[in-house]
Short mmCIF file of C-alpha atoms and ligand atoms in Angstrom, two decimals:
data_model
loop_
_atom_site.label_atom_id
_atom_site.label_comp_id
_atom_site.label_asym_id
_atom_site.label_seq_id
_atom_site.Cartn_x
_atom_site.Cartn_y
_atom_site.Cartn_z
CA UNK V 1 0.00 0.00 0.00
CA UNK V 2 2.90 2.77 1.28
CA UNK V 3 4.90 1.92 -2.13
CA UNK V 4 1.46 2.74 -4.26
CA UNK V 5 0.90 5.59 -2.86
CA UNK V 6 4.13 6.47 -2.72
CA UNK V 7 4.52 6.49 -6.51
CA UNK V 8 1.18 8.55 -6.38
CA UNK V 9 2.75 11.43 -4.31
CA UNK V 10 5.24 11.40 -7.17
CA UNK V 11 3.11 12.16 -10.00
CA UNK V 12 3.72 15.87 -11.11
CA UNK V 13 0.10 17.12 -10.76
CA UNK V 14 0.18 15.60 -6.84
CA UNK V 15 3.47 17.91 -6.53
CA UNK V 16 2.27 20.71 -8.12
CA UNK V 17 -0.62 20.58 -5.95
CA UNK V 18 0.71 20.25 -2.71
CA UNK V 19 3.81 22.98 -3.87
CA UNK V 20 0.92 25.32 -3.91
CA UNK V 21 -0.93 25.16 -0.81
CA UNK V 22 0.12 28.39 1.62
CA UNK V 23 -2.33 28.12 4.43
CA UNK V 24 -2.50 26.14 8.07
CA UNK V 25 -5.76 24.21 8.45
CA UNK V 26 -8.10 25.59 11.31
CA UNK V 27 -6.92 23.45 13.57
CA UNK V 28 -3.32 23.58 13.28
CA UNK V 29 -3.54 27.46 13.74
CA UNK V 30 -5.27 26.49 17.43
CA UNK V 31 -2.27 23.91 18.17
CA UNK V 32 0.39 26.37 16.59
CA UNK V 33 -0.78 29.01 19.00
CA UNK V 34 -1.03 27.40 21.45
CA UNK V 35 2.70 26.32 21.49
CA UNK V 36 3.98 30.15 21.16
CA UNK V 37 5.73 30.52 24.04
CA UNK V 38 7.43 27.23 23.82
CA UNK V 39 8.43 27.14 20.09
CA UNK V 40 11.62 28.81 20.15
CA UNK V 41 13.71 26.14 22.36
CA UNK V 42 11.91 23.50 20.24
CA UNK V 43 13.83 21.17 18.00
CA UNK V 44 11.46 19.97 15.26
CA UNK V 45 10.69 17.10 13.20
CA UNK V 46 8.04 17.66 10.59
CA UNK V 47 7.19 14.51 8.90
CA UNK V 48 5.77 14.05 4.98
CA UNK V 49 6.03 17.63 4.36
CA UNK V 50 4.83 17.26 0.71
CA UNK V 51 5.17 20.88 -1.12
CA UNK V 52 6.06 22.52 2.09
CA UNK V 53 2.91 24.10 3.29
CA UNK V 54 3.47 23.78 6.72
CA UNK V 55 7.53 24.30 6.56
CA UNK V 56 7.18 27.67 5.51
CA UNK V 57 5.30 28.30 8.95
CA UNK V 58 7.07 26.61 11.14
CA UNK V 59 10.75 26.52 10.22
CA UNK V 60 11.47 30.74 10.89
CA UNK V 61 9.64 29.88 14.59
CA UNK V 62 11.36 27.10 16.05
CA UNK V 63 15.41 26.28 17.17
CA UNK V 64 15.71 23.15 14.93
CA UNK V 65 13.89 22.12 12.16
CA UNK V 66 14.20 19.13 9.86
CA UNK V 67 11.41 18.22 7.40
CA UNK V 68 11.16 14.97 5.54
CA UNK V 69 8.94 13.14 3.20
CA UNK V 70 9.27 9.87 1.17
CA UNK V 71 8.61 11.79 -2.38
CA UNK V 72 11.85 12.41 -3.65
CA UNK V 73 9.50 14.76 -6.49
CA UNK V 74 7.83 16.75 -3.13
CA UNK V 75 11.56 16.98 -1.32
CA UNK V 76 12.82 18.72 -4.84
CA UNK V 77 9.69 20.75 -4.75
CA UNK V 78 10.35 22.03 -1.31
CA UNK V 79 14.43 22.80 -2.14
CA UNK V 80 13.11 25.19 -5.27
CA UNK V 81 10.58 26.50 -3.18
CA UNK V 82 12.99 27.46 0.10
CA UNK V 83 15.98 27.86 -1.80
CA UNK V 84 19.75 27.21 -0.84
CA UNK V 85 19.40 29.12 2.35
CA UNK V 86 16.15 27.14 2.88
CA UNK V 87 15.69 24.48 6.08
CA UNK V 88 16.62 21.09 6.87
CA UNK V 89 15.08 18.52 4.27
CA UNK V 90 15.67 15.23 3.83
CA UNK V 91 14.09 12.24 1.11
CA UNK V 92 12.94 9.68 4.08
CA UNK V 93 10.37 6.96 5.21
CA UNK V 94 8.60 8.45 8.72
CA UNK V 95 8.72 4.13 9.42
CA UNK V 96 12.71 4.21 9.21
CA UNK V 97 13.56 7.27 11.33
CA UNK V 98 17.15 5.51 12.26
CA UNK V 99 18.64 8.35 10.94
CA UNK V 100 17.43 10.10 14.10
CA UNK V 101 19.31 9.08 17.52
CA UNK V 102 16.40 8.29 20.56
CA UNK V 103 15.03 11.22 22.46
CA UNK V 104 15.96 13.74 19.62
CA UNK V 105 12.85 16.17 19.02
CA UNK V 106 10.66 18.52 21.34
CA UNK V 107 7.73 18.60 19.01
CA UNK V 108 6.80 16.45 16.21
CA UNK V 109 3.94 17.00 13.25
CA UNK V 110 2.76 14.67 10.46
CA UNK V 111 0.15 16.99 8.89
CA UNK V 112 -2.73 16.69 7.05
CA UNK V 113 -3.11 12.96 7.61
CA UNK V 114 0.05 12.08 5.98
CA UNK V 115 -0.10 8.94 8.45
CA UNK V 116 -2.97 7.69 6.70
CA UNK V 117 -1.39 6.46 3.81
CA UNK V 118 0.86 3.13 4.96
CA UNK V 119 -1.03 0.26 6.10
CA UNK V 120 -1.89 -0.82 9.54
CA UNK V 121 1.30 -2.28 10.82
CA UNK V 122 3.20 0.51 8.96
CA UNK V 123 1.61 2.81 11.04
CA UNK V 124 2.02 1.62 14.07
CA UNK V 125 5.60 1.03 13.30
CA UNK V 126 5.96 4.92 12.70
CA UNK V 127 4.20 5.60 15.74
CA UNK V 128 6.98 3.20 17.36
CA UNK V 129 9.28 5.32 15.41
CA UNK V 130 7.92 9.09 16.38
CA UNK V 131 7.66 7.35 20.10
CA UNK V 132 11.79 6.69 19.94
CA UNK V 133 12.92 9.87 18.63
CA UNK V 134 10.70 12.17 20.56
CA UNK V 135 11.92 13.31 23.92
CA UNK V 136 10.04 12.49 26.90
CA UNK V 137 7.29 14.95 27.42
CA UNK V 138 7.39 16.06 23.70
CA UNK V 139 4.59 16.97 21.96
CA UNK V 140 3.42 14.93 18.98
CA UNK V 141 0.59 16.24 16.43
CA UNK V 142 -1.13 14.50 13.52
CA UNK V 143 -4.33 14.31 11.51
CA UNK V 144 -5.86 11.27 10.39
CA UNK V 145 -9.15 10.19 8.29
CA UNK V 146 -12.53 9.46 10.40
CA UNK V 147 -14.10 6.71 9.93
CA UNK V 148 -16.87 7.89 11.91
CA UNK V 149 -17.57 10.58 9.04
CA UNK V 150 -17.01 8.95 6.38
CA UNK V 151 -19.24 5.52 7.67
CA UNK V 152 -22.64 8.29 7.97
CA UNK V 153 -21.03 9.53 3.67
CA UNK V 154 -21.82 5.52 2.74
CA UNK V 155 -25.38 6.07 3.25
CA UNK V 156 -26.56 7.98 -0.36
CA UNK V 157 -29.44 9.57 2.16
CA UNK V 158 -26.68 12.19 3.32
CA UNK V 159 -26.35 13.29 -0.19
CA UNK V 160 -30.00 14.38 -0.28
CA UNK V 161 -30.96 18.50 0.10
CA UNK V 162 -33.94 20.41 -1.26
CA UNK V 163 -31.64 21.72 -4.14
CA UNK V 164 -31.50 19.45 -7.00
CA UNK V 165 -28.48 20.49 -8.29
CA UNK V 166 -26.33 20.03 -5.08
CA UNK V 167 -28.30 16.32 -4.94
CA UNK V 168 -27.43 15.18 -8.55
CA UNK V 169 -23.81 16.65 -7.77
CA UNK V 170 -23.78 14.41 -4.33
CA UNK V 171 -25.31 11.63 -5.19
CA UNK V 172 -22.78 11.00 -7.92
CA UNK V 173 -20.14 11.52 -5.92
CA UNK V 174 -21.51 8.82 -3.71
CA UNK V 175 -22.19 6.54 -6.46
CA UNK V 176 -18.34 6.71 -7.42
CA UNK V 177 -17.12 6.07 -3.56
CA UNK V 178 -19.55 3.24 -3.16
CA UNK V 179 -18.00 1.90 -6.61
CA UNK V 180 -14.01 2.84 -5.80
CA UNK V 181 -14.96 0.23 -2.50
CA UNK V 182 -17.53 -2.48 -3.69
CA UNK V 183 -15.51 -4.52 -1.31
CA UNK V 184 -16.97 -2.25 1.93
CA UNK V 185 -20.29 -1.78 3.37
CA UNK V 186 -22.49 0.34 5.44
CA UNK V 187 -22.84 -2.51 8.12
CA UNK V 188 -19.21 -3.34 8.05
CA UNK V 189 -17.71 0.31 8.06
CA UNK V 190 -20.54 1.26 11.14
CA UNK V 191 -18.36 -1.90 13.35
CA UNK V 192 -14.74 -1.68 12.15
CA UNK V 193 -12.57 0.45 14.09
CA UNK V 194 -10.37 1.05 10.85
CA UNK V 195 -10.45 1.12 6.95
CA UNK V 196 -8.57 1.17 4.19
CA UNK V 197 -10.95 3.06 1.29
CA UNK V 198 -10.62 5.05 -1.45
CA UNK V 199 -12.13 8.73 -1.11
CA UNK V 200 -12.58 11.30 -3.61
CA UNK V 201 -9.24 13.29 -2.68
CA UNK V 202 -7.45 13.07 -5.93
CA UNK V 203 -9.60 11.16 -7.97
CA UNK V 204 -10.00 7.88 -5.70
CA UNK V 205 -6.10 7.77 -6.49
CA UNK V 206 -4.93 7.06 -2.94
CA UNK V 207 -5.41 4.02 -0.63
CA UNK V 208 -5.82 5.70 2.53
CA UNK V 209 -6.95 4.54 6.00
CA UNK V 210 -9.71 5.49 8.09
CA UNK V 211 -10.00 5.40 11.74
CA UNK V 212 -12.86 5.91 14.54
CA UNK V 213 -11.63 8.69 16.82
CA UNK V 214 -11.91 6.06 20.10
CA UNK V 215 -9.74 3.61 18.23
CA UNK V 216 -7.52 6.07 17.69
CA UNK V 217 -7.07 6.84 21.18
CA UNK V 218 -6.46 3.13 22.07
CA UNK V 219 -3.76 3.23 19.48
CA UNK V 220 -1.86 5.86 21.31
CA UNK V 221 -2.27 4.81 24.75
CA UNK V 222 1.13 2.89 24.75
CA UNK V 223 2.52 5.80 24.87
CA UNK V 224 1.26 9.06 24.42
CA UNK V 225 -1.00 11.28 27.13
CA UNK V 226 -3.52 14.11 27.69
CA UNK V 227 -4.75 13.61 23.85
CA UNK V 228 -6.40 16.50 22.38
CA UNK V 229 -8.72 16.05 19.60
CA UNK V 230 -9.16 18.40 16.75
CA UNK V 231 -12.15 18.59 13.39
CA UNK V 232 -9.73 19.70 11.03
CA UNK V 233 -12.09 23.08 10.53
CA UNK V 234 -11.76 24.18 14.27
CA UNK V 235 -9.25 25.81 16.24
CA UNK V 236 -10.24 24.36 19.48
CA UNK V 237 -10.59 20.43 21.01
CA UNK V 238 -13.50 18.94 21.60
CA UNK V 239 -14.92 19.15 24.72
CA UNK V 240 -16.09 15.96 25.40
CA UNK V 241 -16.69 13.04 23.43
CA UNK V 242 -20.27 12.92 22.17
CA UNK V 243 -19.22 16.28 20.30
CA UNK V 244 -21.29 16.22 17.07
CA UNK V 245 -18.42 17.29 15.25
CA UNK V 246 -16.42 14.01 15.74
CA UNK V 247 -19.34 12.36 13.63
CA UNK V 248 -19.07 14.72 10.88
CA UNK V 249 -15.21 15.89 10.49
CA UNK V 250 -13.66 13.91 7.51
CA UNK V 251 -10.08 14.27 9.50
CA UNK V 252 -9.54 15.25 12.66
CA UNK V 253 -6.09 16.59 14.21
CA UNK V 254 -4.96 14.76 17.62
CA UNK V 255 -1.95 16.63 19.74
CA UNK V 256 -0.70 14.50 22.34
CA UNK V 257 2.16 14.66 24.80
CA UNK V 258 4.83 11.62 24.56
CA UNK V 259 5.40 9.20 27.94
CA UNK V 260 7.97 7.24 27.72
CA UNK V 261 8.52 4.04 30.19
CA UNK V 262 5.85 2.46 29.03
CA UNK V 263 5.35 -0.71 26.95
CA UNK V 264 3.78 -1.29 23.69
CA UNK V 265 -0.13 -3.00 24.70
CA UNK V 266 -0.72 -6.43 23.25
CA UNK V 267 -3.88 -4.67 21.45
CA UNK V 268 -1.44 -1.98 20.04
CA UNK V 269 0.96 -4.68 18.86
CA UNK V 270 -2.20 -7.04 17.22
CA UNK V 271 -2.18 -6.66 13.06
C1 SAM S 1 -1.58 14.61 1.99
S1 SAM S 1 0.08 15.00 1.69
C2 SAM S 1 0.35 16.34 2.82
C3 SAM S 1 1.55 17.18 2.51
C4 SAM S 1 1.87 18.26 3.53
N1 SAM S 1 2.11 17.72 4.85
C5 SAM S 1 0.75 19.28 3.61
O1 SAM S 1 0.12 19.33 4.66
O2 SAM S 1 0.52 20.01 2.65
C6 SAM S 1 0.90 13.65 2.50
C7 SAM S 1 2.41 13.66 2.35
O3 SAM S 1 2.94 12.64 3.20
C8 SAM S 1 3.98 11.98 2.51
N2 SAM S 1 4.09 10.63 3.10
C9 SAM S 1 3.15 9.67 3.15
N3 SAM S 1 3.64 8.57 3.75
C10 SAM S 1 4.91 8.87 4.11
C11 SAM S 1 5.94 8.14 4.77
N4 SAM S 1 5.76 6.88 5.17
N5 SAM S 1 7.12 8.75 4.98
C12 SAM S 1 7.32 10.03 4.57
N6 SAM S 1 6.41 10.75 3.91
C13 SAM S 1 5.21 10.18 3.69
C14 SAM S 1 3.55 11.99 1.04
O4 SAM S 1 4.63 11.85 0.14
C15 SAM S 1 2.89 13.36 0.94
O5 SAM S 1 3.81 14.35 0.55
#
């Protein structure tokens, strides 16, 4: 799955895309502010940088920065973009971060659910990873797919409104995401705790996986703490966990703080 969609984030309209994009989501605003007054003793690692949307942000604000990504195309984009003087950057896989000795960054980012595109057991191997070269009581930020959301998009009765026009638009949208995953149903995406679907994000291109926010959660425990949870389009956490905005935010950011000393949970470890 990684290597697919690795040869996907190489295709020139992907890099062109992604070399474009200026702005911080709503929700990484919230998180960026809210780590002001710390940013300027932090050493950061931001991981699958694509075009460099978020470098160009964060890089001038902290002590350290190195970005990566696996694109060797969205690394190139990011040199012409920053130029010689520009930051850090390195062509690298966030599940091999060997590279990096243990206990080497203060704050860590994998934006706009770069995470979601390895498979299972890749991804909790570069949780493993982010765990190791974080420092103890670092902060770690990421955004992910919800499964949540997207199980409620399955059912073509969300695609219905009084306008026609926004209905024939919808409902053929949904008739191409129900086709991109014949495999997948209502039934089975309202029980699973995680996916792997195609969406519409360019053109039902990308394997990408899907998670319910509480399964999320349990993912982390084995070593992260006091887990915030952001919809991408807000610049605050929910408040509590029946928030109707977990149901209906395709991605949602999480910023956690890393513990170390603890062990990886048999359920964390299961494929
Ligand atoms: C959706 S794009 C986001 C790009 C950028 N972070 C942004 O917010 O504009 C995801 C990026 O993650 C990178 N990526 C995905 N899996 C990766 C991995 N295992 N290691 C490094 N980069 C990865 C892709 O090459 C792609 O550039």
């Amino acid at each position: 799955m990684a290597d697919r969609n690795q040869t996907a984030y190489a295709q020139p309209g992907l890099v062109r895309y992604y070399a474009q994009l200026q702005r911080l989501q709503p929700a990484e605003q919230g998180i960026w502010a809210k780590l002001q007054d710390r940013r300027p003793t932090m050493a950061m690692l931001d991981l699958g940088i694509g075009g460099g949307r978020t470098t160009q942000h964060f890089w001038p604000q902290v002590r350290q920065y190195v970005g990566i990504d696996y694109s060797a195309d969205m690394i190139a984009a990011c040199r012409s973009r920053f130029g010689a003087d520009g930051p850090t950057l390195a062509v690298m896989d966030a599940r091999d971060l060997s590279a990096f000795a243990d206990d080497s960054f203060d704050l860590i980012w994998f934006s706009y659910n770069g995470l979601d595109y390895v498979s299972h057991a890749d991804r909790l191997q570069i949780l493993r990873e982010v765990h190791r070269v974080g420092k103890p009581g670092a902060y770690f930020v990421f955004s992910s797919h919800n499964l949540q959301a997207m199980a409620r998009l399955f059912d073509y009765r969300q695609h219905l409104s009084l306008n026609p026009i926004t209905t024939y638009v919808d409902v053929a949208m949904w008739g191409l995401l129900r086709w991109f995953n014949r495999g997948l149903s209502i039934a089975d995406l309202a029980q699973a705790d995680h996916r792997i679907l195609r969406d519409e994000s360019h053109n039902f291109g990308l394997e990408t996986y899907y998670i319910r926010p509480a399964a999320q959660l349990e993912q982390l425990a084995f070593g992260f703490c006091d887990v915030e949870v952001y919809p991408w389009t807000q610049t605050q956490p929910v408040a509590a966990s029946d928030d109707p905005a977990l149901a209906e935010a395709l991605w949602l950011y999480y910023g956690c703080t890393l513990a170390k000393g603890h062990t990886l949970s048999e359920s964390v470890l299961k494929e």
